[in-house]
Short mmCIF file of C-alpha atoms and ligand atoms in Angstrom, two decimals:
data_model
loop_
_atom_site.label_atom_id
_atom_site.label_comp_id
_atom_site.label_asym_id
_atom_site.label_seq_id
_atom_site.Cartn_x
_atom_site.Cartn_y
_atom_site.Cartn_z
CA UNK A 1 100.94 81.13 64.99
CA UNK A 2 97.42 82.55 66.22
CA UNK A 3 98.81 81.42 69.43
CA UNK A 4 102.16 83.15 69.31
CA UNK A 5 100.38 86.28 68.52
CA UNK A 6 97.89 86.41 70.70
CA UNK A 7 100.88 85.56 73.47
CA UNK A 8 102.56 88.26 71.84
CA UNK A 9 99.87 91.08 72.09
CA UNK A 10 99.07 89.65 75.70
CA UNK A 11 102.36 90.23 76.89
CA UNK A 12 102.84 93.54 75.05
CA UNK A 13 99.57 94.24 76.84
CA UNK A 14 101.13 93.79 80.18
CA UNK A 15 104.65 95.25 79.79
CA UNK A 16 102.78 98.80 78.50
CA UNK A 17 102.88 101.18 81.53
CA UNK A 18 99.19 102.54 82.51
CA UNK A 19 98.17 105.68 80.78
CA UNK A 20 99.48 108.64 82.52
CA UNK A 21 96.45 110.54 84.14
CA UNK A 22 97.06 114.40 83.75
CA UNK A 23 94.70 116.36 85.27
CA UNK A 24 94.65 120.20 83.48
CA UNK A 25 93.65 123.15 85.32
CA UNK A 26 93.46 126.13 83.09
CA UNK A 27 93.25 129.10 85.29
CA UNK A 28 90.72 131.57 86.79
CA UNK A 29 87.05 131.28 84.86
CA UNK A 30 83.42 132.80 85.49
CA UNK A 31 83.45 135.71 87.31
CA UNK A 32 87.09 135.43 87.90
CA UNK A 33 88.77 136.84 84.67
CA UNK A 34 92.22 136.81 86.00
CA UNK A 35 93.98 139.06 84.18
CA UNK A 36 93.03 141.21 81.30
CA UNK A 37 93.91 143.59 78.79
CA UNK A 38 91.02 145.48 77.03
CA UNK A 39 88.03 142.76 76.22
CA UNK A 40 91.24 139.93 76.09
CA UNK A 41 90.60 137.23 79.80
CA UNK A 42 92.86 135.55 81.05
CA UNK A 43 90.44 133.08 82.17
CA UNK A 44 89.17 132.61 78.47
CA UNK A 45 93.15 131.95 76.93
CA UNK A 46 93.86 129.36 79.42
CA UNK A 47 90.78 127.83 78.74
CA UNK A 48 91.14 127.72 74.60
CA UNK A 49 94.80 126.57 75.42
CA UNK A 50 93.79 123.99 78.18
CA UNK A 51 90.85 122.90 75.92
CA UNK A 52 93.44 122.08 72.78
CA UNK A 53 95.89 120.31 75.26
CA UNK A 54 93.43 117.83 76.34
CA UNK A 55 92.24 117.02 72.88
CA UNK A 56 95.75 116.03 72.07
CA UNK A 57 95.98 114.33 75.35
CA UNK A 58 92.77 112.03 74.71
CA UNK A 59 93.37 110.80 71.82
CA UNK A 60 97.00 109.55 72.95
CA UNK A 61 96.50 106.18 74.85
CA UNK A 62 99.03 106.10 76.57
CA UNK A 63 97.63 109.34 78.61
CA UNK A 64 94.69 109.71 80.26
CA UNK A 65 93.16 113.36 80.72
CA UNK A 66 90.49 115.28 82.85
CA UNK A 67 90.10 118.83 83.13
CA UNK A 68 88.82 120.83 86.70
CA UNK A 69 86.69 123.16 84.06
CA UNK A 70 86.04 122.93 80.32
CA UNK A 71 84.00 125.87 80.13
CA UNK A 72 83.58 129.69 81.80
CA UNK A 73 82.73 129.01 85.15
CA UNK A 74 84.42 130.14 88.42
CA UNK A 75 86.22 127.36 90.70
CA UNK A 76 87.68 128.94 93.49
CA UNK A 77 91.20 127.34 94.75
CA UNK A 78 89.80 125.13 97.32
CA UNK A 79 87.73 123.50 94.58
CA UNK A 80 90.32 123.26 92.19
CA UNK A 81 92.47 121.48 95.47
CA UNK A 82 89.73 118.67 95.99
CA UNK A 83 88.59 118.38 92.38
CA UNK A 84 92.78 117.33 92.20
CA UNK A 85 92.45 114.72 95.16
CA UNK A 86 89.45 113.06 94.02
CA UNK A 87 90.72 113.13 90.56
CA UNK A 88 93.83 111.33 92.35
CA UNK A 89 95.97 112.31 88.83
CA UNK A 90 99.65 111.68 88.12
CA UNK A 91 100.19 114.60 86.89
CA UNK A 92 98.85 118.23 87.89
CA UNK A 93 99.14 121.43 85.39
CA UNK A 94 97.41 124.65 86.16
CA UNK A 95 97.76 127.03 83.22
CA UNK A 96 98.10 130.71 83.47
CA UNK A 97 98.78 133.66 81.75
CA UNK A 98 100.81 136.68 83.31
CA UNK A 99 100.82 140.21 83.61
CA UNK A 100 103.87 142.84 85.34
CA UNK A 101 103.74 146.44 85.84
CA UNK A 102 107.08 145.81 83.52
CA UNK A 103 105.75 145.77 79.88
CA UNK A 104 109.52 144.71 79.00
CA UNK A 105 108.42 141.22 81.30
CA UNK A 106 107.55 138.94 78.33
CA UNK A 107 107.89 135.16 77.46
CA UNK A 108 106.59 132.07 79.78
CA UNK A 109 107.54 130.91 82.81
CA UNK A 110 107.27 127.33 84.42
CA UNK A 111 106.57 126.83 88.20
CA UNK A 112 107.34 123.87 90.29
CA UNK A 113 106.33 124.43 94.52
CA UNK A 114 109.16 124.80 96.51
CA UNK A 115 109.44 122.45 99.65
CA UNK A 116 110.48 125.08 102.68
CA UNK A 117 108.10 125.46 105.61
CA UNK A 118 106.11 128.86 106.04
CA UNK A 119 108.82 130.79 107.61
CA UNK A 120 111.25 129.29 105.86
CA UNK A 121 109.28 130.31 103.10
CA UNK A 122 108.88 133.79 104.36
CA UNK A 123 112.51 134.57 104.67
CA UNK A 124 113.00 133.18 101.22
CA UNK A 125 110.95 135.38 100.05
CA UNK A 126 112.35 138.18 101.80
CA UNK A 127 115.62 137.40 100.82
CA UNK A 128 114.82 137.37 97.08
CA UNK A 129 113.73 140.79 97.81
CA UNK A 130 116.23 142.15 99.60
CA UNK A 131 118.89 140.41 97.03
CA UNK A 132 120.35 143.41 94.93
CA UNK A 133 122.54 141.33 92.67
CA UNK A 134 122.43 139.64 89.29
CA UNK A 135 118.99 138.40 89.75
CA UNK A 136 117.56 141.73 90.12
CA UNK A 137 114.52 140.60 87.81
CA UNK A 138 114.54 137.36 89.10
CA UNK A 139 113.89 139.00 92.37
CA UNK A 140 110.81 141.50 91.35
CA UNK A 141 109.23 138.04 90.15
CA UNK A 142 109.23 136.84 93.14
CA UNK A 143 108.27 139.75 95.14
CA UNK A 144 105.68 140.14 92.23
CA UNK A 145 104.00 136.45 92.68
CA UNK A 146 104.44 137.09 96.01
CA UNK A 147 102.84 140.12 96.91
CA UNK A 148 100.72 141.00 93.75
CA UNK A 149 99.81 138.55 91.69
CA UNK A 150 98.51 135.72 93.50
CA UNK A 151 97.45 136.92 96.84
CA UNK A 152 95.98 133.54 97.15
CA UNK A 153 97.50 131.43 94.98
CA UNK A 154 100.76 132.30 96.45
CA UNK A 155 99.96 130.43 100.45
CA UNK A 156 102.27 129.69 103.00
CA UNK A 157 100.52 126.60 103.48
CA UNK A 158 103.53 123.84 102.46
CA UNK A 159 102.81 120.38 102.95
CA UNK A 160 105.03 116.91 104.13
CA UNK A 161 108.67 117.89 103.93
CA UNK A 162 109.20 114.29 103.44
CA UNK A 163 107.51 114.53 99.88
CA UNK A 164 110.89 114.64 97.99
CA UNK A 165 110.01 112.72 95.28
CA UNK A 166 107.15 114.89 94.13
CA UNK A 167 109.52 117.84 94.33
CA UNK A 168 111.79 116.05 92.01
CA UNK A 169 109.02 114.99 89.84
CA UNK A 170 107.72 118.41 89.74
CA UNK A 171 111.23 120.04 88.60
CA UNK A 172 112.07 117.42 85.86
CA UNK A 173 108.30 118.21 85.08
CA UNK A 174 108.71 121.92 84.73
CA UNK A 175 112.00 121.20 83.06
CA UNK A 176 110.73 119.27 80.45
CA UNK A 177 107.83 121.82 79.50
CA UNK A 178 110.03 124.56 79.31
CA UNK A 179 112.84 122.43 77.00
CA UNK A 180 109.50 121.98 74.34
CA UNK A 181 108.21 125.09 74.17
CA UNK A 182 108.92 126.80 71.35
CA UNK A 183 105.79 129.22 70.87
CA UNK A 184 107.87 132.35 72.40
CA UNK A 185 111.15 131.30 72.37
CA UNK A 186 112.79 133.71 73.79
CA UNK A 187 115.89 133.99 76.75
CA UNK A 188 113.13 134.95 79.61
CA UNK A 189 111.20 131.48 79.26
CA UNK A 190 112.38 130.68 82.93
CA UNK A 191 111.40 128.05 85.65
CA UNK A 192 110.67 128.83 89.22
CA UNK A 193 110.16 127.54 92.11
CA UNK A 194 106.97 129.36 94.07
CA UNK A 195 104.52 127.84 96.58
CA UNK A 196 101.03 127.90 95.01
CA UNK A 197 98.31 126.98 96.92
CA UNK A 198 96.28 124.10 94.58
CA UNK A 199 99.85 122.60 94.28
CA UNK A 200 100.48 122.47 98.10
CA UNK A 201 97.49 120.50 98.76
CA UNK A 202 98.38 117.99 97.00
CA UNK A 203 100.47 115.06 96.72
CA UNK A 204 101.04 115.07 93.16
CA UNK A 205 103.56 116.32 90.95
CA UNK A 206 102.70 119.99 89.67
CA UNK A 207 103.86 122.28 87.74
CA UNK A 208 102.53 126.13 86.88
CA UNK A 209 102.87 127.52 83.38
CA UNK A 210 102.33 131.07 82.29
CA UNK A 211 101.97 131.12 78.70
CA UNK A 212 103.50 135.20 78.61
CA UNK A 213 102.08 138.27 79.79
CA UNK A 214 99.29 139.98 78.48
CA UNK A 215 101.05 143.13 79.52
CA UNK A 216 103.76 143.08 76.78
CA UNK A 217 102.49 143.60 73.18
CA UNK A 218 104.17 141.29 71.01
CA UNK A 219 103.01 138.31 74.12
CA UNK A 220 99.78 140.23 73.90
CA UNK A 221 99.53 139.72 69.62
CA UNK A 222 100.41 135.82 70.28
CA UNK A 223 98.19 135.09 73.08
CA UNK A 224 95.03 135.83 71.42
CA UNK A 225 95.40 134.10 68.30
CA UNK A 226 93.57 130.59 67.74
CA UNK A 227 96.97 129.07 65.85
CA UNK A 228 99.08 129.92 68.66
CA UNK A 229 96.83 128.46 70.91
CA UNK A 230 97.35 125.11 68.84
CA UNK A 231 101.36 125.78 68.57
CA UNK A 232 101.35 126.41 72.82
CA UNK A 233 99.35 123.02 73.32
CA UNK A 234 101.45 121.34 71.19
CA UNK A 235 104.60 122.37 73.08
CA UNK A 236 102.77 121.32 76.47
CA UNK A 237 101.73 118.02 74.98
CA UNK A 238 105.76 117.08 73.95
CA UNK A 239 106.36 118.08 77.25
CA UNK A 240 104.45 115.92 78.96
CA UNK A 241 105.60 113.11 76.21
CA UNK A 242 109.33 113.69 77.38
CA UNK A 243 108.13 113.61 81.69
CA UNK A 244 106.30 110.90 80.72
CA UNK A 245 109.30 108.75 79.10
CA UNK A 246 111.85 110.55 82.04
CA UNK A 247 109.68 108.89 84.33
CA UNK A 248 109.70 105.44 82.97
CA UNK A 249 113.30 105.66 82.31
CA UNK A 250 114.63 106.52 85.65
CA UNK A 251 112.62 103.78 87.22
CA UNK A 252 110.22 106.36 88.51
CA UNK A 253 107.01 103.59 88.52
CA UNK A 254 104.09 105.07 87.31
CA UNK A 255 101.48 104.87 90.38
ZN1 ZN B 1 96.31 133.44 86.71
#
């Protein structure tokens, strides 16, 4: 019997999958505030959120966590890019928190990098812009990202056209964030697709989430309180619970 169930835990040993490795990058820090709204940082709410994420995270086994920061201090984006590849994680999230001329923009949005090269890229861009139709809003965003909000974050540097997978990875990973958030449910929680600079130097499926914009007052209320802090981890963590059972299920192997 001892026998049995020490065959038992050996081979339940071997058929688990290896923790999935997500590497959290909560966003700005130091003397980088990001964006800000009277004595509110950006830099400090992605850190409180990022901070309660990875608790959850580490003390799930089948997920293993780092973070590129855990307190106030400034990482520029080239940092934050080779912190990722040493790190060599399965997952990269880089948390956020948005602002808009638009105090009407509200809610969170998910990012996953697009796969065009620069000029593609370019005239994407400039077709957004230039689009005058339904996705009128849609198409400030983009200019927005594009033009205001991260000059730098925002690159035309796009890597391996080849790197389909990640792409797909990336989507079903934005996808399944945004289908477990719940902390501002509301019908502007969107994902997009957006080159970002830390997530086109690497080879590792990414997403981007802005928790809302500090520039709308009821996001503004939320984002600085400690319980929804805890209620916007939460939502990030049974994200990252349903990517990581997508992934197993469609035969994705875990690296
Ligand atoms: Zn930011």
């Amino acid at each position: 019997m001892l026998a049995l169930l020490l065959w038992l835990s050996t081979a339940t040993a071997i058929a688990a999958p290896p923790p999935l490795h997500v590497l959290i990058d909560p966003g700005h820090g130091g003397k980088d505030n990001g964006t800000t709204r009277s004595a509110t940082r950006e830099s400090e709410i992605t850190l409180a959120v990022s901070l309660r994420l990875y608790e959850l995270l580490r003390r799930d086994r089948s997920f293993k966590v780092t973070l590129t920061r855990s307190e106030d201090r400034h990482l520029n984006l080239a940092q934050r890019a080779r912190l990722a590849r040493e790190a060599k994680p399965d997952v990269f999230l880089s948390i956020h928190v948005n602002s808009n001329p638009d105090a009407r923009a509200k809610g969170a949005e998910f990012y996953f990098q697009n796969q065009l090269p620069p000029d593609e890229e370019s005239m994407f861009l400039a077709h957004r812009e230039n689009d005058m139709g339904d996705s009128e809003k849609e198409t400030r965003t983009y200019a927005f990202v594009a033009k205001n909000k991260y000059p730098a974050e925002v690159s035309s540097i796009v890597s391996d056209l080849l790197d389909s997978d990640r792409i797909l990875r990336s989507s079903e990973l934005s996808r399944a964030l945004k289908t477990n958030w719940r902390s501002r449910q509301n019908k502007s929680n969107t994902i997009r697709q957006a080159p970002f600079f830390v997530l086109s130097q690497l080879h590792t499926p990414s997403a981007l989430v802005e928790l809302g914009f500090l520039t709308n007052n009821e996001d503004f209320a939320q984002l600085t309180q400690n319980s929804v802090h805890a209620k916007m981890a939460e939502d990030l963590y049974r994200g990252l619970l349903q990517y990581r059972e997508s992934i197993t299920n469609t035969g994705h192997a875990l690296r």
